[in-house]
Structures are given as structure tokens and as C-alpha cells.
JSON list of C-alpha atoms in Angstrom, two decimals:
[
{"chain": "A", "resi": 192, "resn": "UNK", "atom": "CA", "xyz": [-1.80, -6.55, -0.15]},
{"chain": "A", "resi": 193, "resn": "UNK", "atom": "CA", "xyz": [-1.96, -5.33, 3.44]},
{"chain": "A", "resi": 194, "resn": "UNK", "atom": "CA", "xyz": [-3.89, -2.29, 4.23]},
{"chain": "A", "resi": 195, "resn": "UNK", "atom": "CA", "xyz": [-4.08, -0.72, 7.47]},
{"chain": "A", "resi": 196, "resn": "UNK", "atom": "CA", "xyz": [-7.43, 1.20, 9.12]},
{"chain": "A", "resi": 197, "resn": "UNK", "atom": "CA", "xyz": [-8.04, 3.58, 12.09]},
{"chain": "A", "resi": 198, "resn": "UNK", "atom": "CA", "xyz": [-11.15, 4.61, 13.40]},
{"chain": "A", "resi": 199, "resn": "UNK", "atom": "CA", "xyz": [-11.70, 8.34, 14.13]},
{"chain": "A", "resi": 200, "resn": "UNK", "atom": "CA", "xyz": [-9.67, 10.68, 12.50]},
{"chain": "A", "resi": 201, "resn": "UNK", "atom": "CA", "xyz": [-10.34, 12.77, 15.78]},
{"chain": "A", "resi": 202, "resn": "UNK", "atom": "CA", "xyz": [-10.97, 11.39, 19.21]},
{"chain": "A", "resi": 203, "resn": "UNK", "atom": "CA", "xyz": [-11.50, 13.90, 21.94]},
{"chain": "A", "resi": 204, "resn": "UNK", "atom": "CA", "xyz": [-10.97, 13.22, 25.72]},
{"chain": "A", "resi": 205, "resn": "UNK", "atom": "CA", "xyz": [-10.59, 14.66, 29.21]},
{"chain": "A", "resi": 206, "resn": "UNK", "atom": "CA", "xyz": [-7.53, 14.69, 30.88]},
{"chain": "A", "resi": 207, "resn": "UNK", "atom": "CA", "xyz": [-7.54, 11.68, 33.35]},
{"chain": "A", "resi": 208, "resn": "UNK", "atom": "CA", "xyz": [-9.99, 9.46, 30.70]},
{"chain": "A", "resi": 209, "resn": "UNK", "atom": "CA", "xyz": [-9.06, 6.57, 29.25]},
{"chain": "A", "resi": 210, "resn": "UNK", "atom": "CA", "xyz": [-7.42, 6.82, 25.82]},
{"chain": "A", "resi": 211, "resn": "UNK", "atom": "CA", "xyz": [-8.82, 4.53, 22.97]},
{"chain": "A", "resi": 212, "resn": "UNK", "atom": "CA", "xyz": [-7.45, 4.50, 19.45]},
{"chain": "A", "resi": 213, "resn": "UNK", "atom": "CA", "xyz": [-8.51, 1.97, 17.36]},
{"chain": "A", "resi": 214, "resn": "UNK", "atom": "CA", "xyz": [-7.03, 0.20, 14.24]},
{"chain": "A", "resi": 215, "resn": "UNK", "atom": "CA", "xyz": [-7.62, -2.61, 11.70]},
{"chain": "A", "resi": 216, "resn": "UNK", "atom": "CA", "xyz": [-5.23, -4.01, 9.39]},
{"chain": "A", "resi": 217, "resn": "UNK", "atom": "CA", "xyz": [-5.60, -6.66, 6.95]},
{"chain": "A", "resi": 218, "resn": "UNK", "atom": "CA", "xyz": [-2.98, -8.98, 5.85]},
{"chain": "A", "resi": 219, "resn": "UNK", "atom": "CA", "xyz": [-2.38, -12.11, 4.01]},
{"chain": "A", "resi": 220, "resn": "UNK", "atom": "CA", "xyz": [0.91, -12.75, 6.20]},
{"chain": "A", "resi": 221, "resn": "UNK", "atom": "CA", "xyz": [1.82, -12.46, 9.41]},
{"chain": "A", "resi": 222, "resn": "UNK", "atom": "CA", "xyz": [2.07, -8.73, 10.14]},
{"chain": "A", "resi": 223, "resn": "UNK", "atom": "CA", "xyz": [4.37, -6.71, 12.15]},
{"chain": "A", "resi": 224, "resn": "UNK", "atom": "CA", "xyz": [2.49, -3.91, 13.72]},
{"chain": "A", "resi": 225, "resn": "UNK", "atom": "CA", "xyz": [2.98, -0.20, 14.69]},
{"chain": "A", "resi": 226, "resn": "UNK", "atom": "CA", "xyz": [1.95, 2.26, 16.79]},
{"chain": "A", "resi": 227, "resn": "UNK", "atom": "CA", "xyz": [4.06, 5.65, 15.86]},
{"chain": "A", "resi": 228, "resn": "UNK", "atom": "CA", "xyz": [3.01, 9.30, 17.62]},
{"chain": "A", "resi": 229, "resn": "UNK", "atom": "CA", "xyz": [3.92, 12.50, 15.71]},
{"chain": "A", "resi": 230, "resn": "UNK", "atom": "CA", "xyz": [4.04, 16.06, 17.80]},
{"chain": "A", "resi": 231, "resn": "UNK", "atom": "CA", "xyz": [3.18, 19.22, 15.74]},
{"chain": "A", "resi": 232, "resn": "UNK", "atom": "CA", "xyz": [5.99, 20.19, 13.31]},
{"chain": "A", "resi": 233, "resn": "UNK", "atom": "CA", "xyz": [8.13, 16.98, 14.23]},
{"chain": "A", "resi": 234, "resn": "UNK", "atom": "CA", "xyz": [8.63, 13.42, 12.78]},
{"chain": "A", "resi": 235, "resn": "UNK", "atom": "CA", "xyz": [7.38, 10.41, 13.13]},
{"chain": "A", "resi": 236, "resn": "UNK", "atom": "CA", "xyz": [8.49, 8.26, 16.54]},
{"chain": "A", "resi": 237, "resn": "UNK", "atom": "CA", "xyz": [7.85, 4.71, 18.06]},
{"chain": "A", "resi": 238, "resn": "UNK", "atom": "CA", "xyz": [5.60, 4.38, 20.50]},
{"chain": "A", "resi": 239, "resn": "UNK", "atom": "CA", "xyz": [5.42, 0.77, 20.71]},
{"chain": "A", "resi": 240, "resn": "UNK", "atom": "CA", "xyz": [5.95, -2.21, 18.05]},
{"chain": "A", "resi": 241, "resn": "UNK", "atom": "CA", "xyz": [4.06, -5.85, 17.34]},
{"chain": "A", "resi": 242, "resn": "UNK", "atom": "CA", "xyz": [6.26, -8.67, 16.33]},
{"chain": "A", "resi": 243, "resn": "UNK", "atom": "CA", "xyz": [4.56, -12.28, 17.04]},
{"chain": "A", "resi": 244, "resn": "UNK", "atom": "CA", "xyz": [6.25, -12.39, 20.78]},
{"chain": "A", "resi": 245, "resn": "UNK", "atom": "CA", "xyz": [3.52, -11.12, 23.50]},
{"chain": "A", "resi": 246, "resn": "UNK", "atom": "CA", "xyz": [-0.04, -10.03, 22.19]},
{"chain": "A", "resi": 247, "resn": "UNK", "atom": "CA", "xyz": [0.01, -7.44, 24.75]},
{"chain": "A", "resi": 248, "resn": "UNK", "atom": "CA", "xyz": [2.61, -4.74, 24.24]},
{"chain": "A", "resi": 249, "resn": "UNK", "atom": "CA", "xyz": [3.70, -1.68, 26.13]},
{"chain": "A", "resi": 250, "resn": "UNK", "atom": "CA", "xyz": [5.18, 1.29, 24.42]},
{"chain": "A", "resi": 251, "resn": "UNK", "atom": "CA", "xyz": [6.53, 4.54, 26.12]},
{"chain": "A", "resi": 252, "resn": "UNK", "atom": "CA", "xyz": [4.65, 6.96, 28.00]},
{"chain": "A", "resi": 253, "resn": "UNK", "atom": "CA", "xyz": [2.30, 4.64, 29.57]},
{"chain": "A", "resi": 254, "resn": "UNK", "atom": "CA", "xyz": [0.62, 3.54, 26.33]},
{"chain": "A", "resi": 255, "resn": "UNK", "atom": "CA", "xyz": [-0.18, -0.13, 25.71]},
{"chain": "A", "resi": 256, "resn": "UNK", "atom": "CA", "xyz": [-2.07, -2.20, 22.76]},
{"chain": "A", "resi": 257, "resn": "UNK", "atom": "CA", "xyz": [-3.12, -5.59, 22.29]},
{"chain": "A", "resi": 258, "resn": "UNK", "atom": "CA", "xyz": [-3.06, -7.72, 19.03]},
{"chain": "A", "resi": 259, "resn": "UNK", "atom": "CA", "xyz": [-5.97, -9.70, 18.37]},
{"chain": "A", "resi": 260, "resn": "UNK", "atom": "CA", "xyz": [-5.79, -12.20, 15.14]},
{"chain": "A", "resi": 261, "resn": "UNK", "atom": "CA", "xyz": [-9.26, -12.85, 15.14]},
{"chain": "A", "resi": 262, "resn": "UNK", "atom": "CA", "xyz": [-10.78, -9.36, 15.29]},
{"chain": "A", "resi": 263, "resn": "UNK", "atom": "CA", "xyz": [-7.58, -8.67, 13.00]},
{"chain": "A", "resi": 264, "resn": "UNK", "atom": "CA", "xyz": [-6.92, -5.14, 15.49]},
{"chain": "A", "resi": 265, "resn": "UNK", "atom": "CA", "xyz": [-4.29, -3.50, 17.07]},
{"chain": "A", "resi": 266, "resn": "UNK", "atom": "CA", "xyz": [-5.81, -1.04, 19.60]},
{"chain": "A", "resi": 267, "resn": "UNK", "atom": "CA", "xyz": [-3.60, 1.47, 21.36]},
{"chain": "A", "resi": 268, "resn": "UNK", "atom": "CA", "xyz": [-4.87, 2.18, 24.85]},
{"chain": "A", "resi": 269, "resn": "UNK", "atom": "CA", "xyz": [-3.41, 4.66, 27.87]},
{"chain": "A", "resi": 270, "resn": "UNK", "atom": "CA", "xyz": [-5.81, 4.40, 31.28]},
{"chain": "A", "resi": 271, "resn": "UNK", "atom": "CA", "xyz": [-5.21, 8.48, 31.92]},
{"chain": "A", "resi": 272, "resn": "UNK", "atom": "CA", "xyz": [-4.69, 10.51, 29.17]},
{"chain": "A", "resi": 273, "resn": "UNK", "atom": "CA", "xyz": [-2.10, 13.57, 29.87]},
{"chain": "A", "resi": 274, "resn": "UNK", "atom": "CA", "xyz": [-2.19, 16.76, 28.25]},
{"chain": "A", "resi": 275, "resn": "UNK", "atom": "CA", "xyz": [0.81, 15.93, 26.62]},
{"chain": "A", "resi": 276, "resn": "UNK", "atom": "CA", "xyz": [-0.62, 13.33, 24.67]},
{"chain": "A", "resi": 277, "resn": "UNK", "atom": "CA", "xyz": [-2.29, 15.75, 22.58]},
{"chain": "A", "resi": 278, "resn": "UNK", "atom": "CA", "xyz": [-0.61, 14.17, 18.70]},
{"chain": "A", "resi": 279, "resn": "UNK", "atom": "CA", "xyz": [-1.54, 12.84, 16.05]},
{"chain": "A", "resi": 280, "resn": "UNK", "atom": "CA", "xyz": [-1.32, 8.67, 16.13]},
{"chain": "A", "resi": 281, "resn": "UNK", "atom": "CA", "xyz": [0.00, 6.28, 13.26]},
{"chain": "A", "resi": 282, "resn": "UNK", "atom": "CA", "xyz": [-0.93, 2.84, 12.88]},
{"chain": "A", "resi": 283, "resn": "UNK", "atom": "CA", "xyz": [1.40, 0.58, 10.60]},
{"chain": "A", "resi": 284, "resn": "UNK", "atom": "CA", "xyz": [1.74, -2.55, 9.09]},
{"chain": "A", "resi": 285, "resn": "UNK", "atom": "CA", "xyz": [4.57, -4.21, 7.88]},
{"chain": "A", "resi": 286, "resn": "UNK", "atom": "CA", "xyz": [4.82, -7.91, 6.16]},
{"chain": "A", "resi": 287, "resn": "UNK", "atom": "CA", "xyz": [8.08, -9.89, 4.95]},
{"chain": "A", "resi": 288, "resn": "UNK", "atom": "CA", "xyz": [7.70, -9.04, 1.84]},
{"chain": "A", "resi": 289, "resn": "UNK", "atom": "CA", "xyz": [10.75, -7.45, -0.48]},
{"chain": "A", "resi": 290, "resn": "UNK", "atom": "CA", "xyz": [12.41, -4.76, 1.33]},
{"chain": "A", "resi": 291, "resn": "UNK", "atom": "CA", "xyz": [9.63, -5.33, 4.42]},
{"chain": "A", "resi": 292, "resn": "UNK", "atom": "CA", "xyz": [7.55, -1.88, 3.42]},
{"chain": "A", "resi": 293, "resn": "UNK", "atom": "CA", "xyz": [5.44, -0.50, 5.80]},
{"chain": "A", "resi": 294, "resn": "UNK", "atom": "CA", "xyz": [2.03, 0.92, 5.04]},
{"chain": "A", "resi": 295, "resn": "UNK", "atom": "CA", "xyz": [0.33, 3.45, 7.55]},
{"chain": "A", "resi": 296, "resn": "UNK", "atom": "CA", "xyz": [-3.01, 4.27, 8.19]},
{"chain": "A", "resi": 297, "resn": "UNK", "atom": "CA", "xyz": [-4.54, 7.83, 7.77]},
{"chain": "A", "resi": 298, "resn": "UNK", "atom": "CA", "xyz": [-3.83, 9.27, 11.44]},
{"chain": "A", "resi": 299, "resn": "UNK", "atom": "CA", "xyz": [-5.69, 9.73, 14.59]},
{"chain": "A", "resi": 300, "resn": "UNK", "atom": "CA", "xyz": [-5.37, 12.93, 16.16]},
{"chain": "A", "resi": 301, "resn": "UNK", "atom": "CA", "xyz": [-6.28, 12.76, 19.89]},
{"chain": "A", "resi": 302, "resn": "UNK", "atom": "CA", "xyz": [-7.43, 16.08, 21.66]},
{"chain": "A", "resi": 303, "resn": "UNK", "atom": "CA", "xyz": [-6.97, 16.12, 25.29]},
{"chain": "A", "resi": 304, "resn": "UNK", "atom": "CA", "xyz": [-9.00, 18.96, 27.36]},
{"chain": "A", "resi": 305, "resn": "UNK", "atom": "CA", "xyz": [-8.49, 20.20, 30.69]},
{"chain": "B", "resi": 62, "resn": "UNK", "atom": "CA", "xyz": [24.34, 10.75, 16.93]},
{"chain": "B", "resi": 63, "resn": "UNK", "atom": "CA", "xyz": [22.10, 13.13, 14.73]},
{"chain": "B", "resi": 64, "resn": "UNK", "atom": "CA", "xyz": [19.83, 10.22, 13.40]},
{"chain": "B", "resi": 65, "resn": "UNK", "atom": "CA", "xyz": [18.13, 11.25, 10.31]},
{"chain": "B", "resi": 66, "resn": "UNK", "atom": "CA", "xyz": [18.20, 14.49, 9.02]},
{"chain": "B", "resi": 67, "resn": "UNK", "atom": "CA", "xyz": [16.68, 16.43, 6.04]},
{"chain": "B", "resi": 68, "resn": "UNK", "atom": "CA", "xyz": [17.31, 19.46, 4.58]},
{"chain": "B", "resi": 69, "resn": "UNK", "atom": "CA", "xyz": [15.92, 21.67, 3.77]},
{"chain": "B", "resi": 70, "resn": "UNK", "atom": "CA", "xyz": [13.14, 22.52, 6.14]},
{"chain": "B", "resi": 71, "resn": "UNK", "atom": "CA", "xyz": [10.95, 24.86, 4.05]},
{"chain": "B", "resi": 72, "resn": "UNK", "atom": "CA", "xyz": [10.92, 25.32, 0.08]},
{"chain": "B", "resi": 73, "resn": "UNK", "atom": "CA", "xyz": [8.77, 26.65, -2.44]},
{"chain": "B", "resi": 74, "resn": "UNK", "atom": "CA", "xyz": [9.07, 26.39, -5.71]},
{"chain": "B", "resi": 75, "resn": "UNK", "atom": "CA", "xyz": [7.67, 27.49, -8.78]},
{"chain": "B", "resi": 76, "resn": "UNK", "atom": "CA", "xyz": [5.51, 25.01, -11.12]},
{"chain": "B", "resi": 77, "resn": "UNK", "atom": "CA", "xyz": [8.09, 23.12, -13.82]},
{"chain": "B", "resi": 78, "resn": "UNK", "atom": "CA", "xyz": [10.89, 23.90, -11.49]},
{"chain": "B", "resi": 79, "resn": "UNK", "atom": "CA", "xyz": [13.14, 20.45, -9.51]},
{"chain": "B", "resi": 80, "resn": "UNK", "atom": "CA", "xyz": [14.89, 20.09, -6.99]},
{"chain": "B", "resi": 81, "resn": "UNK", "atom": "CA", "xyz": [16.76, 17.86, -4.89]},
{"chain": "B", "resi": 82, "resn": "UNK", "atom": "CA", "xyz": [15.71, 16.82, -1.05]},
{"chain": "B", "resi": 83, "resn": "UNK", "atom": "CA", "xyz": [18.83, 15.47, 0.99]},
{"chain": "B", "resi": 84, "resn": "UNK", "atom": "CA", "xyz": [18.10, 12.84, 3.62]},
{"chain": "B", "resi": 85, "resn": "UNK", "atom": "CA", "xyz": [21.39, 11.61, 5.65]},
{"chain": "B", "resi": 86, "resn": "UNK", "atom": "CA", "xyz": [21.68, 8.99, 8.45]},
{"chain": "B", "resi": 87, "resn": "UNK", "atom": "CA", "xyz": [24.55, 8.58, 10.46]},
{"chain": "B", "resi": 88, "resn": "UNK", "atom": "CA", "xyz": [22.98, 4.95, 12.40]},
{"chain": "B", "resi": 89, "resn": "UNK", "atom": "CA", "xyz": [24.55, 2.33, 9.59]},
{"chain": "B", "resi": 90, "resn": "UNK", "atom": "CA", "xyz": [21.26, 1.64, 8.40]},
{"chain": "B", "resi": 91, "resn": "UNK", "atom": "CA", "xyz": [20.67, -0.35, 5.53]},
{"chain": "B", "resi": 92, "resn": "UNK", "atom": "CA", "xyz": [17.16, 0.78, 4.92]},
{"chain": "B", "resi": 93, "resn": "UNK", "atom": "CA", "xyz": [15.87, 4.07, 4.15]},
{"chain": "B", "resi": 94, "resn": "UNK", "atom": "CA", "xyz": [12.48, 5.34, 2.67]},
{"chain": "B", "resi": 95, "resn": "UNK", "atom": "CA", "xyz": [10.59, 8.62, 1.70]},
{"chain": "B", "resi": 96, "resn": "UNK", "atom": "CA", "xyz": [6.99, 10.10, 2.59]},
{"chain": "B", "resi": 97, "resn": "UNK", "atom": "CA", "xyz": [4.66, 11.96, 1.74]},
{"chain": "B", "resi": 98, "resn": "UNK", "atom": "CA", "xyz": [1.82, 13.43, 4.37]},
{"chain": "B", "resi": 99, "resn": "UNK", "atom": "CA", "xyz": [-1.01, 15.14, 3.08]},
{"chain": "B", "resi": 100, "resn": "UNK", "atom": "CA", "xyz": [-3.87, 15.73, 5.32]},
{"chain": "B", "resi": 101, "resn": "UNK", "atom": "CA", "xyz": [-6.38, 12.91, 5.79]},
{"chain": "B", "resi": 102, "resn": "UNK", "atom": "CA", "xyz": [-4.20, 10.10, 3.86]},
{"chain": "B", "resi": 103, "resn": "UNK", "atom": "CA", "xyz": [-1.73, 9.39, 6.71]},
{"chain": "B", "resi": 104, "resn": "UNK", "atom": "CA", "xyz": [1.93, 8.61, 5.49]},
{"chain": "B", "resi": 105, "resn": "UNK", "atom": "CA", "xyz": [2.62, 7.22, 1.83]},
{"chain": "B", "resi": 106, "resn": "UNK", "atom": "CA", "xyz": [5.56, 5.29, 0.28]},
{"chain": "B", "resi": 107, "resn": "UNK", "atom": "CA", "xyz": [7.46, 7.07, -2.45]},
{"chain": "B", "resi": 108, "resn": "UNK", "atom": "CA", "xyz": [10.64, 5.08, -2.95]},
{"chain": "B", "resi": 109, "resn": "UNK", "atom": "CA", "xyz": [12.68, 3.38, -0.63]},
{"chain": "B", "resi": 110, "resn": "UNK", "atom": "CA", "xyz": [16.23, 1.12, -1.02]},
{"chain": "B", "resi": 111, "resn": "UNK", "atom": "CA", "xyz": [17.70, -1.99, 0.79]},
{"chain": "B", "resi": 112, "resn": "UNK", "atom": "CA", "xyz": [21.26, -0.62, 0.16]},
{"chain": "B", "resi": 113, "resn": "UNK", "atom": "CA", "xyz": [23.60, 1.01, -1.31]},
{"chain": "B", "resi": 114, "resn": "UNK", "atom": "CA", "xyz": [23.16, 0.72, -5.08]},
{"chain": "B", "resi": 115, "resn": "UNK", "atom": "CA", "xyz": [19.39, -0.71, -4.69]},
{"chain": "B", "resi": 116, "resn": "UNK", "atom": "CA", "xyz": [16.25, 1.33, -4.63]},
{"chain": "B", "resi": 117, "resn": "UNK", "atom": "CA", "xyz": [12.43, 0.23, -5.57]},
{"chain": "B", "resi": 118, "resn": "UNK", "atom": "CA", "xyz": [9.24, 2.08, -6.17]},
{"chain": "B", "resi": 119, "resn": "UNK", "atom": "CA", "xyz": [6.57, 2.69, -3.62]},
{"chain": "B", "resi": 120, "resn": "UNK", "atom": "CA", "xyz": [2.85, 3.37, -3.63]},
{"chain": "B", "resi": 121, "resn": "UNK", "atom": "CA", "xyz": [3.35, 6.86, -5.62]},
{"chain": "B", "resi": 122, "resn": "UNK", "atom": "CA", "xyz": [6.56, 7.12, -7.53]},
{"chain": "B", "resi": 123, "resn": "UNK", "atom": "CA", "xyz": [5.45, 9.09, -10.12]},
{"chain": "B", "resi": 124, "resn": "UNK", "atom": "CA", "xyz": [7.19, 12.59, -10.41]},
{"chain": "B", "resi": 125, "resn": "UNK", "atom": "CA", "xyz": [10.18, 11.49, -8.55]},
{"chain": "B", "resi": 126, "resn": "UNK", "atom": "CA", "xyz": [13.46, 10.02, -8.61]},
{"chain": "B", "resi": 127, "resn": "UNK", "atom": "CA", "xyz": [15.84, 8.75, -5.74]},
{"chain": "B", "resi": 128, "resn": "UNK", "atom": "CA", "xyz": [19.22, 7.09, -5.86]},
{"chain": "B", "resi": 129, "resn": "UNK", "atom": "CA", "xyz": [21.30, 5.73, -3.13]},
{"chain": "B", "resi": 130, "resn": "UNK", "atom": "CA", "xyz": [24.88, 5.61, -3.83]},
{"chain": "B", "resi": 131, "resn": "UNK", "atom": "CA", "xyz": [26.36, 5.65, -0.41]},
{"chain": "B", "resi": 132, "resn": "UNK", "atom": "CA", "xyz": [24.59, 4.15, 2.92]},
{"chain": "B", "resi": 133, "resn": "UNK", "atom": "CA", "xyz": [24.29, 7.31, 4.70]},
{"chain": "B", "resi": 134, "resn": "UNK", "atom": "CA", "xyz": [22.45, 9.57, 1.72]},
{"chain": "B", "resi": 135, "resn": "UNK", "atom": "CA", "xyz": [19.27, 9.15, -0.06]},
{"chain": "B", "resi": 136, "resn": "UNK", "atom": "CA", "xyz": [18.85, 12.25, -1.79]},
{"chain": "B", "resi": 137, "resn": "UNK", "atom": "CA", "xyz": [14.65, 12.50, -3.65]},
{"chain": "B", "resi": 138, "resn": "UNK", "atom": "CA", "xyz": [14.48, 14.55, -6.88]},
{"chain": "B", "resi": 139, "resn": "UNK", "atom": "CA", "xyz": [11.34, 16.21, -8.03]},
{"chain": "B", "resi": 140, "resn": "UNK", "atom": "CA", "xyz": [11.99, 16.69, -11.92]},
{"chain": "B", "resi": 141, "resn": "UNK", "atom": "CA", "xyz": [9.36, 19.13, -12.54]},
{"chain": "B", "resi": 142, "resn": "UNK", "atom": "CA", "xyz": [7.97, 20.14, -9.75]},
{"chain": "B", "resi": 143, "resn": "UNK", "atom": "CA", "xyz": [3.56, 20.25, -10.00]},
{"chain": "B", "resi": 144, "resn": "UNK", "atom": "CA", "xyz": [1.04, 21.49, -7.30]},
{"chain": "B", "resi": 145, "resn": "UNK", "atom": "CA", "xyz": [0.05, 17.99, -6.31]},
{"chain": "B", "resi": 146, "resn": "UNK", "atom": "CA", "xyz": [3.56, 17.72, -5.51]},
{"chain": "B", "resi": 147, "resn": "UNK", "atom": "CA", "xyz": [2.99, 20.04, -2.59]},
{"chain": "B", "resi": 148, "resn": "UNK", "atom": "CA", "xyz": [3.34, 18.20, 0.71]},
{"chain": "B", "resi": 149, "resn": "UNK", "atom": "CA", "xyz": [5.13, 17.07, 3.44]},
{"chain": "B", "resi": 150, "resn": "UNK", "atom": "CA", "xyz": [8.04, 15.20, 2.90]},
{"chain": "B", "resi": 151, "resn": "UNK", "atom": "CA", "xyz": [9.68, 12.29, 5.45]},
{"chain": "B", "resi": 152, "resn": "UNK", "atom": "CA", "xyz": [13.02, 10.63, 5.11]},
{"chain": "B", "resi": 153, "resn": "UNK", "atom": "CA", "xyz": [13.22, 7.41, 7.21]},
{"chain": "B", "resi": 154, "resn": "UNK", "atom": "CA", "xyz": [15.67, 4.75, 7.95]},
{"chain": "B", "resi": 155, "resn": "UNK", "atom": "CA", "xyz": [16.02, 1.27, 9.75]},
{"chain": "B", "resi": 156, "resn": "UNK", "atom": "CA", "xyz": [17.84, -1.94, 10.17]},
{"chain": "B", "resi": 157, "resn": "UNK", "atom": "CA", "xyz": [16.62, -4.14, 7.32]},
{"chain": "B", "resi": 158, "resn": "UNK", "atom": "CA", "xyz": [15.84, -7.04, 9.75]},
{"chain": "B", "resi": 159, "resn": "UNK", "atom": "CA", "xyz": [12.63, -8.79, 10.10]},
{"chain": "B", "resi": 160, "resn": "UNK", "atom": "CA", "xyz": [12.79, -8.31, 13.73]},
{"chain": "B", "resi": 161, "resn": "UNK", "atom": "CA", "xyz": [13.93, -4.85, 13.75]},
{"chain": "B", "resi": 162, "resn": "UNK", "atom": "CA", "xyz": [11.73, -2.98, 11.04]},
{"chain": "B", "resi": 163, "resn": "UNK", "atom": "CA", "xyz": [10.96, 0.36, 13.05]},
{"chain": "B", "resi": 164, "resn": "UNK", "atom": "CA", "xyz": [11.37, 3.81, 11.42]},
{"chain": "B", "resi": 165, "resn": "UNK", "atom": "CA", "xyz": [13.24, 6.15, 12.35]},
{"chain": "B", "resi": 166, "resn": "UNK", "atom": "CA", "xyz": [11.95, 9.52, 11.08]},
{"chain": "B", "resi": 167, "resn": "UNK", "atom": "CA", "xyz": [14.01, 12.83, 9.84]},
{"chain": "B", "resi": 168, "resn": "UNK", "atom": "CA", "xyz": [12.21, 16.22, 11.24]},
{"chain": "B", "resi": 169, "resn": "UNK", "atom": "CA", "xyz": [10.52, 16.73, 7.42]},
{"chain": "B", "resi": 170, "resn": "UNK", "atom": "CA", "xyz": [10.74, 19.26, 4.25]},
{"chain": "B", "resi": 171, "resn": "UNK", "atom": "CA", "xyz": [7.42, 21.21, 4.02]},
{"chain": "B", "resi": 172, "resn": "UNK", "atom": "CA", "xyz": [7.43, 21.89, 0.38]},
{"chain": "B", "resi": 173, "resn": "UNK", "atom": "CA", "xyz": [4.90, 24.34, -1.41]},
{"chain": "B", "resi": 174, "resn": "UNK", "atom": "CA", "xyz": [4.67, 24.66, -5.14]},
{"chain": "B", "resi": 175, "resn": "UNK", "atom": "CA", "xyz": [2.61, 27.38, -6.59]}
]
């Protein structure tokens, strides 16, 4: 069964630093992978999305992360984080299995000081 | 278009009580899905369908019910509402494609049952 991992559930940085969220998945099948951002008191949106084309992907809002088969990760990077980046982050993973459910990991929520 | 919407926004309810959430989408799509967040365990599966007439059991069914008998609706029932049952709730659709798997999220029902 795939499963789905992220590092931190709170990662702190100044605004200008580079942003690093970090995620591991497992999977038995080729994955599909997620990166969704949630603002306070709103849904879920895409921020970017994994589907065996590139290995580097860019989402919205300057965000960007890399799959890597070997290290079996899907980081989600942004070179200079914004105070409106402040969210929580979703990491996902979703296999072509019946109905193509997606499992998400616990959250990151990313702090961004002035 | 509205995309996904839930209603209604806030509930509480007593212990023993049920109740219905609505969840519409007004995008065609065939798939839709509901969540629960609780703090610390990220997003998790409930029930989602493939169509019209077809739904299937996520990663924690028990204590609710869904049906799907148009493609726009996919109304969840609590049938006797419990504490644990307290939570965010998501309602989420998307093209049931292998290529095009991303979620689109309703705005959520913050339920509390005392």
C-alpha cells in the first residue's frame, strides 16, 4: 500500500530564505505525486503535480520539486520564501489502483518571519 | 463556475444525533471524495465514488454513509453522530483520468460534537 511521509510538521524561515519541505512516499507502483497548499480556514489547492513526464516540476507561486526514484522523495522547494507563503503544505500520493485514491501525508506548516 | 461547494460551514451537534453534509460540483466530474483533517494526521479518506451510482470505502468509513445518485451531489451522513466524529470535513472532486487525478477541494464543514 502506498504511504506518504513529510519531514517537519513545522519548518520556520526568514523571509528571503530558501524554502525546503521535504517528503517520502513509498509505493509498489508508479506513483503520481502532489504537492497541495492550504491557507487558514480554506481548502485544499494544487500547487504543483508529478506524473512520470519531467522529474523536475514547477507549480504556482514560484515553487518547484523534484522526483527522485531512488531516494523515493518528492521535495518542494521555493529559492525566497514570501510572507505569503505562510500555509500549511500537503504531500500526496496517488497509484492506478481502483478509483486512483490519493493518500496525504500529515502536513507541513511553514512559518515565514519578517 | 462555483467548483465544489459544501454546506454547511459550521455545525454542532449533540452526541447520538446525524446529519447530512451536502457536497455539490458543478465541473462534470466523475470523481468525488470526502475528508477528514484532524490535527497532526494530515487529510484521510472516508468514502469516495467513480460515478453516479458507485461509491467505495476509504481508510475510515466507519460511522458514515455516502451515496451518489446524481454526478453533481455527494451528500456524507453521520448516523449517530460521536465525539471522535468531531473534525474537519473536505468534499473533493476530479476527472477520473490517470493523467488528470488532482483534487479539487470544497471550502470545508467544521463540525463539533459534544
Amino acid at each position: 500500500a502506498q504511504s506518504v511521509t513529510q519531514l517537519g510538521s513545522h519548518v520556520s524561515v526568514s523571509e528571503g530564505a530558501l524554502v525546503l519541505l521535504r517528503c517520502n512516499y513509498s509505493s509498489s507502483v508508479p506513483p503520481y505525486l502532489f504537492w497541495y497548499v492550504q491557507y487558514p480556514n480554506q481548502g485544499l489547492q494544487l500547487l504543483l503535480k508529478y506524473t512520470s513526464a519531467a522529474t523536475l516540476v514547477k507549480g504556482i507561486n514560484g515553487f518547484e520539486a523534484e522526483f527522485k526514484k531512488s531516494e523515493t522523495s518528492f521535495h518542494l522547494t521555493k529559492p525566497s520564501a514570501h510572507m505569503s507563503d505562510a500555509a500549511e503544505y500537503f504531500c500526496a500520493v496517488s497509484v492506478n489502483t481502483g478509483g486512483f485514491k490519493t493518500i496525504f501525508g500529515a502536513g507541513t506548516r511553514l512559518f515565514v518571519k519578517a | 463556475n462555483a467548483g465544489v461547494t459544501q454546506t454547511p460551514k459550521f455545525q454542532v451537534l449533540k452526541t447520538g444525533q446525524s446529519m447530512t453534509l451536502q457536497c455539490a460540483q458543478d465541473m462534470n466530474h466523475e470523481y468525488m471524495s470526502w475528508y477528514r483533517q484532524d490535527p497532526g494526521m494530515g487529510l484521510r479518506l472516508i468514502h469516495y465514488s467513480v460515478g453516479a451510482g458507485i461509491t467505495d470505502q476509504g481508510e475510515v468509513p466507519n460511522g458514515y454513509n455516502v451515496s451518489r445518485s446524481t454526478t453533481e451531489d455527494f451528500p456524507l451522513r453521520l448516523l449517530s453522530a460521536a465525539p471522535s466524529q468531531t473534525s474537519v470535513y473536505f468534499c473533493a472532486s476530479s476527472i477520473h483520468s490517470p493523467e488528470q487525478r488532482e483534487q479539487y477541494f470544497g471550502p470545508g464543514t467544521r463540525l463539533t460534537v459534544t
